[in-house]
Short mmCIF file of N, CA, C and O in Angstrom, two decimals:
data_model
loop_
_atom_site.label_atom_id
_atom_site.label_comp_id
_atom_site.label_asym_id
_atom_site.label_seq_id
_atom_site.Cartn_x
_atom_site.Cartn_y
_atom_site.Cartn_z
N MET T 15 29.84 -23.62 54.09
CA MET T 15 30.69 -24.08 53.21
C MET T 15 32.03 -24.44 53.46
O MET T 15 32.65 -24.01 54.56
N THR T 16 32.44 -25.59 53.10
CA THR T 16 34.00 -26.20 53.45
C THR T 16 34.97 -25.41 52.65
O THR T 16 34.72 -25.06 51.58
N ASP T 17 36.14 -25.40 53.41
CA ASP T 17 37.18 -24.81 52.74
C ASP T 17 37.67 -25.90 51.51
O ASP T 17 37.57 -27.11 51.66
N PRO T 18 38.04 -25.45 50.58
CA PRO T 18 38.61 -26.19 49.17
C PRO T 18 39.88 -26.74 49.77
O PRO T 18 40.49 -26.22 50.62
N GLU T 19 40.17 -27.90 49.10
CA GLU T 19 41.29 -28.74 49.06
C GLU T 19 42.31 -27.93 48.67
O GLU T 19 42.29 -27.07 47.80
N PRO T 20 43.44 -28.01 49.48
CA PRO T 20 44.83 -27.28 49.10
C PRO T 20 45.20 -27.60 47.81
O PRO T 20 45.08 -28.94 47.42
N VAL T 21 45.75 -26.70 46.93
CA VAL T 21 46.51 -27.40 45.89
C VAL T 21 47.83 -27.84 46.16
O VAL T 21 48.65 -27.47 47.14
N ARG T 22 48.27 -29.10 45.92
CA ARG T 22 49.18 -29.87 46.31
C ARG T 22 50.41 -29.60 45.24
O ARG T 22 50.35 -30.00 44.02
N VAL T 23 51.62 -29.39 45.66
CA VAL T 23 52.96 -29.27 44.81
C VAL T 23 54.03 -29.89 45.42
O VAL T 23 54.25 -29.97 46.64
N VAL T 24 54.52 -30.78 44.57
CA VAL T 24 55.65 -31.71 44.88
C VAL T 24 56.97 -31.31 44.03
O VAL T 24 56.95 -31.25 42.90
N GLN T 25 57.93 -30.64 44.91
CA GLN T 25 59.23 -30.36 44.25
C GLN T 25 59.96 -31.39 44.39
O GLN T 25 60.31 -31.93 45.40
N LEU T 26 60.71 -31.85 43.20
CA LEU T 26 61.66 -33.02 43.23
C LEU T 26 63.12 -32.48 42.65
O LEU T 26 63.26 -31.94 41.81
N ILE T 27 64.23 -32.73 43.52
CA ILE T 27 65.38 -32.36 43.33
C ILE T 27 66.40 -33.48 43.94
O ILE T 27 66.18 -34.07 44.59
N THR T 28 67.40 -33.71 42.93
CA THR T 28 68.36 -34.92 43.30
C THR T 28 69.16 -34.69 44.60
O THR T 28 69.37 -35.50 45.18
N THR T 29 69.58 -33.41 44.90
CA THR T 29 70.28 -33.29 46.02
C THR T 29 69.95 -31.87 46.55
O THR T 29 69.41 -30.86 45.85
N LEU T 30 70.11 -31.65 47.96
CA LEU T 30 69.77 -30.43 48.60
C LEU T 30 71.29 -29.66 48.85
O LEU T 30 71.34 -28.75 49.66
N ALA T 31 72.07 -29.75 47.93
CA ALA T 31 73.34 -28.99 47.87
C ALA T 31 73.11 -27.40 47.94
O ALA T 31 72.30 -27.07 47.15
N ARG T 32 74.11 -26.95 48.40
CA ARG T 32 73.77 -25.27 48.26
C ARG T 32 74.23 -25.03 46.58
O ARG T 32 75.41 -25.11 46.13
N GLY T 33 73.13 -24.35 46.17
CA GLY T 33 73.28 -23.97 44.87
C GLY T 33 72.08 -23.32 44.17
O GLY T 33 71.08 -23.09 45.30
N GLY T 34 72.11 -22.64 43.00
CA GLY T 34 70.87 -22.00 42.43
C GLY T 34 69.54 -22.89 42.47
O GLY T 34 68.69 -22.24 43.01
N ALA T 35 69.50 -23.83 41.99
CA ALA T 35 68.28 -24.49 41.92
C ALA T 35 67.87 -24.99 43.32
O ALA T 35 66.57 -24.78 43.45
N GLN T 36 68.78 -25.39 44.06
CA GLN T 36 68.34 -25.82 45.58
C GLN T 36 67.92 -24.58 46.31
O GLN T 36 66.87 -24.62 47.00
N ALA T 37 68.47 -23.30 46.20
CA ALA T 37 68.21 -22.11 46.92
C ALA T 37 66.86 -21.80 46.49
O ALA T 37 65.84 -21.42 47.25
N THR T 38 66.44 -21.95 45.28
CA THR T 38 65.01 -21.64 44.53
C THR T 38 63.94 -22.48 45.22
O THR T 38 62.81 -22.20 45.67
N VAL T 39 64.46 -23.97 45.35
CA VAL T 39 63.40 -24.79 45.97
C VAL T 39 63.09 -24.58 47.32
O VAL T 39 62.07 -24.53 47.84
N VAL T 40 64.22 -24.16 48.14
CA VAL T 40 64.09 -23.77 49.61
C VAL T 40 63.12 -22.52 49.85
O VAL T 40 62.34 -22.58 50.63
N ALA T 41 63.49 -21.54 48.99
CA ALA T 41 62.65 -20.34 49.03
C ALA T 41 61.54 -20.31 48.66
O ALA T 41 60.48 -19.57 49.48
N SER T 42 61.14 -21.24 47.94
CA SER T 42 59.65 -21.16 47.41
C SER T 42 58.92 -22.50 48.03
O SER T 42 57.80 -22.68 47.67
N SER T 43 59.22 -22.89 48.95
CA SER T 43 58.65 -24.04 49.69
C SER T 43 58.27 -24.00 51.20
O SER T 43 58.12 -24.90 51.93
N ASP T 44 58.37 -22.63 51.61
CA ASP T 44 58.03 -22.48 52.92
C ASP T 44 56.74 -22.78 53.31
O ASP T 44 55.57 -22.19 52.81
N ALA T 45 56.43 -23.69 54.22
CA ALA T 45 55.16 -24.32 54.41
C ALA T 45 54.03 -23.36 54.93
O ALA T 45 52.88 -23.29 54.49
N GLU T 46 54.49 -22.47 55.76
CA GLU T 46 53.70 -21.71 56.45
C GLU T 46 53.11 -20.47 55.24
O GLU T 46 51.81 -20.25 55.35
N VAL T 47 54.13 -19.92 54.68
CA VAL T 47 53.79 -18.95 53.61
C VAL T 47 52.74 -19.71 52.64
O VAL T 47 51.77 -19.07 52.02
N MET T 48 53.20 -20.70 52.03
CA MET T 48 52.32 -21.22 51.06
C MET T 48 50.95 -21.69 51.48
O MET T 48 50.01 -21.60 50.72
N ALA T 49 50.78 -22.21 52.77
CA ALA T 49 49.50 -22.77 53.38
C ALA T 49 48.62 -21.68 53.29
O ALA T 49 47.43 -21.72 53.23
N ALA T 50 49.00 -20.31 53.54
CA ALA T 50 48.32 -19.16 53.56
C ALA T 50 47.76 -18.70 52.36
O ALA T 50 46.60 -18.15 52.26
N ASP T 51 48.20 -19.29 51.29
CA ASP T 51 47.57 -19.18 49.86
C ASP T 51 46.90 -20.42 49.39
O ASP T 51 46.48 -20.50 48.34
N GLY T 52 46.77 -21.15 50.61
CA GLY T 52 46.17 -22.55 50.00
C GLY T 52 46.81 -23.57 49.40
O GLY T 52 46.27 -24.36 48.51
N ILE T 53 48.21 -23.45 49.54
CA ILE T 53 49.00 -24.53 48.65
C ILE T 53 49.78 -25.31 49.64
O ILE T 53 50.37 -24.98 50.64
N GLU T 54 49.82 -26.60 49.48
CA GLU T 54 50.39 -27.42 50.25
C GLU T 54 51.74 -27.90 49.51
O GLU T 54 51.63 -28.50 48.47
N VAL T 55 52.99 -27.78 49.90
CA VAL T 55 54.27 -27.96 49.07
C VAL T 55 55.05 -28.98 50.13
O VAL T 55 55.22 -28.77 51.26
N SER T 56 55.42 -29.99 49.15
CA SER T 56 56.52 -31.13 49.84
C SER T 56 57.58 -30.78 48.86
O SER T 56 57.71 -30.71 47.70
N VAL T 57 58.89 -31.25 49.49
CA VAL T 57 59.98 -31.26 48.86
C VAL T 57 60.65 -32.73 48.85
O VAL T 57 60.53 -33.17 49.99
N LEU T 58 60.88 -33.41 47.76
CA LEU T 58 61.55 -34.89 47.73
C LEU T 58 62.75 -34.64 47.10
O LEU T 58 63.16 -34.24 46.12
N ALA T 59 63.71 -34.95 47.96
CA ALA T 59 65.27 -34.71 47.64
C ALA T 59 66.25 -35.78 47.83
O ALA T 59 65.96 -36.68 48.77
N GLY T 60 67.11 -36.00 47.09
CA GLY T 60 68.09 -37.06 47.31
C GLY T 60 68.82 -36.77 48.63
O GLY T 60 69.00 -35.62 48.88
N PRO T 61 69.42 -37.71 49.32
CA PRO T 61 69.92 -37.38 50.61
C PRO T 61 71.63 -37.23 50.55
O PRO T 61 72.07 -36.91 51.48
N GLU T 62 72.25 -37.15 49.26
CA GLU T 62 73.55 -36.91 49.04
C GLU T 62 73.90 -35.56 49.81
O GLU T 62 73.33 -34.42 49.46
N VAL T 63 75.13 -35.48 50.44
CA VAL T 63 75.72 -34.16 50.65
C VAL T 63 76.84 -33.84 49.91
O VAL T 63 77.70 -34.86 49.77
N THR T 64 77.18 -32.89 49.21
CA THR T 64 78.30 -32.57 48.40
C THR T 64 79.24 -31.76 49.10
O THR T 64 79.09 -30.96 49.96
N ALA T 65 80.49 -31.40 48.35
CA ALA T 65 81.29 -30.45 48.59
C ALA T 65 80.76 -29.06 48.64
O ALA T 65 81.35 -28.32 49.31
N GLU T 66 79.75 -28.84 47.93
CA GLU T 66 79.23 -27.45 47.94
C GLU T 66 78.45 -27.15 49.29
O GLU T 66 78.21 -26.07 49.45
N GLY T 67 78.36 -28.02 50.23
CA GLY T 67 77.44 -27.88 51.35
C GLY T 67 76.20 -28.22 51.06
O GLY T 67 75.75 -28.91 50.07
N SER T 68 75.25 -28.30 52.17
CA SER T 68 74.01 -28.86 52.16
C SER T 68 72.82 -27.98 52.76
O SER T 68 73.35 -27.52 53.65
N TRP T 69 71.67 -28.04 52.43
CA TRP T 69 70.53 -27.51 53.13
C TRP T 69 70.02 -28.35 54.18
O TRP T 69 69.21 -27.93 55.19
N TRP T 70 70.38 -29.59 54.39
CA TRP T 70 69.89 -30.56 55.26
C TRP T 70 69.98 -30.13 56.71
O TRP T 70 69.13 -30.40 57.65
N ASP T 71 71.17 -29.36 57.03
CA ASP T 71 71.39 -28.87 58.27
C ASP T 71 71.06 -27.62 58.65
O ASP T 71 71.39 -26.95 59.60
N ASP T 72 70.56 -27.00 57.62
CA ASP T 72 70.18 -25.35 57.80
C ASP T 72 68.87 -25.14 58.32
O ASP T 72 67.89 -25.89 58.05
N PRO T 73 68.85 -24.22 59.26
CA PRO T 73 67.58 -23.96 60.06
C PRO T 73 66.45 -23.51 59.17
O PRO T 73 65.26 -23.92 59.32
N ALA T 74 66.82 -23.14 57.82
CA ALA T 74 65.57 -22.75 57.00
C ALA T 74 64.99 -23.81 56.63
O ALA T 74 63.82 -23.94 56.07
N ILE T 75 65.40 -25.08 56.54
CA ILE T 75 64.77 -26.29 56.25
C ILE T 75 63.60 -26.77 57.12
O ILE T 75 62.70 -27.61 56.64
N GLU T 76 63.80 -26.24 58.37
CA GLU T 76 62.75 -26.43 59.24
C GLU T 76 61.24 -26.13 58.97
O GLU T 76 60.44 -26.66 59.48
N ARG T 77 61.21 -25.12 58.03
CA ARG T 77 60.02 -24.53 57.55
C ARG T 77 59.32 -25.26 56.34
O ARG T 77 58.38 -24.76 55.83
N ILE T 78 59.89 -26.29 55.90
CA ILE T 78 59.84 -26.96 54.74
C ILE T 78 59.33 -28.45 55.11
O ILE T 78 59.96 -29.07 55.79
N ARG T 79 58.50 -29.06 54.29
CA ARG T 79 58.21 -30.33 54.34
C ARG T 79 58.93 -31.10 53.39
O ARG T 79 58.65 -30.98 52.27
N VAL T 80 59.85 -31.78 53.84
CA VAL T 80 61.02 -32.29 52.80
C VAL T 80 61.14 -33.66 53.44
O VAL T 80 61.39 -34.09 54.72
N GLU T 81 61.36 -34.50 52.50
CA GLU T 81 61.48 -36.10 52.46
C GLU T 81 62.84 -36.35 51.75
O GLU T 81 62.96 -36.20 50.60
N ALA T 82 63.71 -37.38 52.49
CA ALA T 82 64.82 -37.86 51.71
C ALA T 82 64.46 -38.94 50.98
O ALA T 82 63.72 -39.83 51.48
N VAL T 83 64.69 -39.01 49.56
CA VAL T 83 64.54 -40.31 48.97
C VAL T 83 65.69 -40.83 48.72
O VAL T 83 66.59 -40.51 47.79
N ALA T 84 65.97 -42.12 49.33
CA ALA T 84 67.28 -42.86 49.37
C ALA T 84 67.92 -43.19 48.16
O ALA T 84 69.15 -42.91 47.75
N ASP T 85 67.16 -43.49 47.04
CA ASP T 85 67.61 -43.89 45.65
C ASP T 85 67.64 -42.84 44.63
O ASP T 85 68.15 -42.95 43.58
N LEU T 86 67.62 -41.53 45.22
CA LEU T 86 67.55 -40.38 44.13
C LEU T 86 69.05 -39.82 44.48
O LEU T 86 69.18 -39.22 45.43
N ILE T 87 69.99 -40.12 43.59
CA ILE T 87 71.11 -39.66 43.69
C ILE T 87 71.49 -38.91 42.15
O ILE T 87 71.05 -39.10 41.29
N ARG T 88 72.71 -38.25 42.34
CA ARG T 88 73.17 -37.41 41.46
C ARG T 88 73.66 -38.11 40.18
O ARG T 88 73.36 -37.89 39.06
N ARG T 89 74.53 -38.93 40.43
CA ARG T 89 75.15 -39.73 39.31
C ARG T 89 74.43 -40.83 38.75
O ARG T 89 73.48 -41.44 39.75
N PRO T 90 74.56 -41.00 37.48
CA PRO T 90 73.48 -42.04 36.97
C PRO T 90 73.80 -43.59 37.47
O PRO T 90 74.92 -43.79 37.57
N ALA T 91 72.89 -44.14 37.96
CA ALA T 91 73.06 -45.71 38.56
C ALA T 91 71.58 -46.39 38.00
O ALA T 91 70.64 -46.07 38.62
N PRO T 92 71.55 -46.93 36.95
CA PRO T 92 70.44 -47.26 36.28
C PRO T 92 69.45 -48.16 37.38
O PRO T 92 68.23 -47.96 37.44
N LEU T 93 69.98 -48.93 38.13
CA LEU T 93 69.00 -49.68 38.86
C LEU T 93 68.61 -48.81 40.05
O LEU T 93 67.22 -48.98 40.38
N ARG T 94 69.47 -47.97 40.48
CA ARG T 94 68.76 -46.96 41.47
C ARG T 94 67.80 -46.23 40.90
O ARG T 94 66.86 -45.52 41.81
N ASP T 95 68.06 -45.71 39.83
CA ASP T 95 67.17 -44.76 39.12
C ASP T 95 65.92 -45.41 38.91
O ASP T 95 64.83 -44.68 39.16
N LEU T 96 65.82 -46.68 38.44
CA LEU T 96 64.62 -47.25 38.46
C LEU T 96 63.93 -47.35 39.74
O LEU T 96 62.72 -47.21 40.00
N ALA T 97 64.77 -47.64 40.84
CA ALA T 97 63.86 -47.97 42.04
C ALA T 97 63.41 -46.55 42.52
O ALA T 97 62.44 -46.48 43.22
N ALA T 98 64.10 -45.31 42.21
CA ALA T 98 63.67 -44.23 42.67
C ALA T 98 62.44 -43.67 41.82
O ALA T 98 61.49 -43.22 42.45
N LEU T 99 62.35 -44.03 40.68
CA LEU T 99 61.24 -43.83 39.81
C LEU T 99 60.11 -44.56 40.33
O LEU T 99 58.97 -44.02 40.11
N TRP T 100 60.40 -45.82 40.43
CA TRP T 100 59.04 -46.62 40.92
C TRP T 100 58.53 -46.12 42.39
O TRP T 100 57.36 -45.98 42.80
N TRP T 101 59.53 -45.77 43.37
CA TRP T 101 59.20 -44.98 44.87
C TRP T 101 58.43 -43.74 44.37
O TRP T 101 57.43 -43.47 45.01
N LEU T 102 59.00 -43.02 43.31
CA LEU T 102 58.17 -41.78 43.17
C LEU T 102 56.82 -41.77 42.58
O LEU T 102 55.70 -41.22 43.13
N ILE T 103 56.42 -42.89 41.78
CA ILE T 103 55.39 -43.10 41.00
C ILE T 103 54.21 -43.47 42.15
O ILE T 103 53.00 -42.90 42.39
N ARG T 104 54.70 -44.43 43.06
CA ARG T 104 53.76 -44.85 44.18
C ARG T 104 53.54 -43.60 45.12
O ARG T 104 52.58 -43.35 45.63
N GLU T 105 54.55 -42.81 45.39
CA GLU T 105 54.56 -41.81 46.46
C GLU T 105 53.29 -40.51 45.75
O GLU T 105 52.64 -40.13 46.58
N LEU T 106 53.72 -40.07 44.64
CA LEU T 106 52.84 -39.24 44.00
C LEU T 106 51.46 -39.76 43.89
O LEU T 106 50.68 -38.90 44.19
N ARG T 107 51.17 -41.10 43.73
CA ARG T 107 49.76 -41.51 43.61
C ARG T 107 49.19 -41.62 45.12
O ARG T 107 47.93 -41.20 45.21
N ARG T 108 49.85 -41.73 45.87
CA ARG T 108 49.47 -41.65 47.44
C ARG T 108 49.05 -40.38 47.87
O ARG T 108 48.19 -40.19 48.46
N ARG T 109 49.86 -39.40 47.52
CA ARG T 109 49.49 -37.85 47.80
C ARG T 109 48.25 -37.27 47.06
O ARG T 109 47.59 -36.58 47.39
#
């Protein structure tokens, strides 16, 4: 019997600034821990670094499959928002 396909989870967040939502995403996305439970987790995050600090340079991020989405930014920008949405649709279909 073959192993079942892993459950795939993609977490999407506009920034990896230090904060409550971001800390929850980082804590719940440890690739090794989740893989042991048959779950494949990826994080898609905007690249912005804020005054709050960022998880991008934190060693904890090394255990997470994380990818920066260039057009995913915090402040509303209709054209960039549309570009990010289009990219996300294609990326989620690919996965």
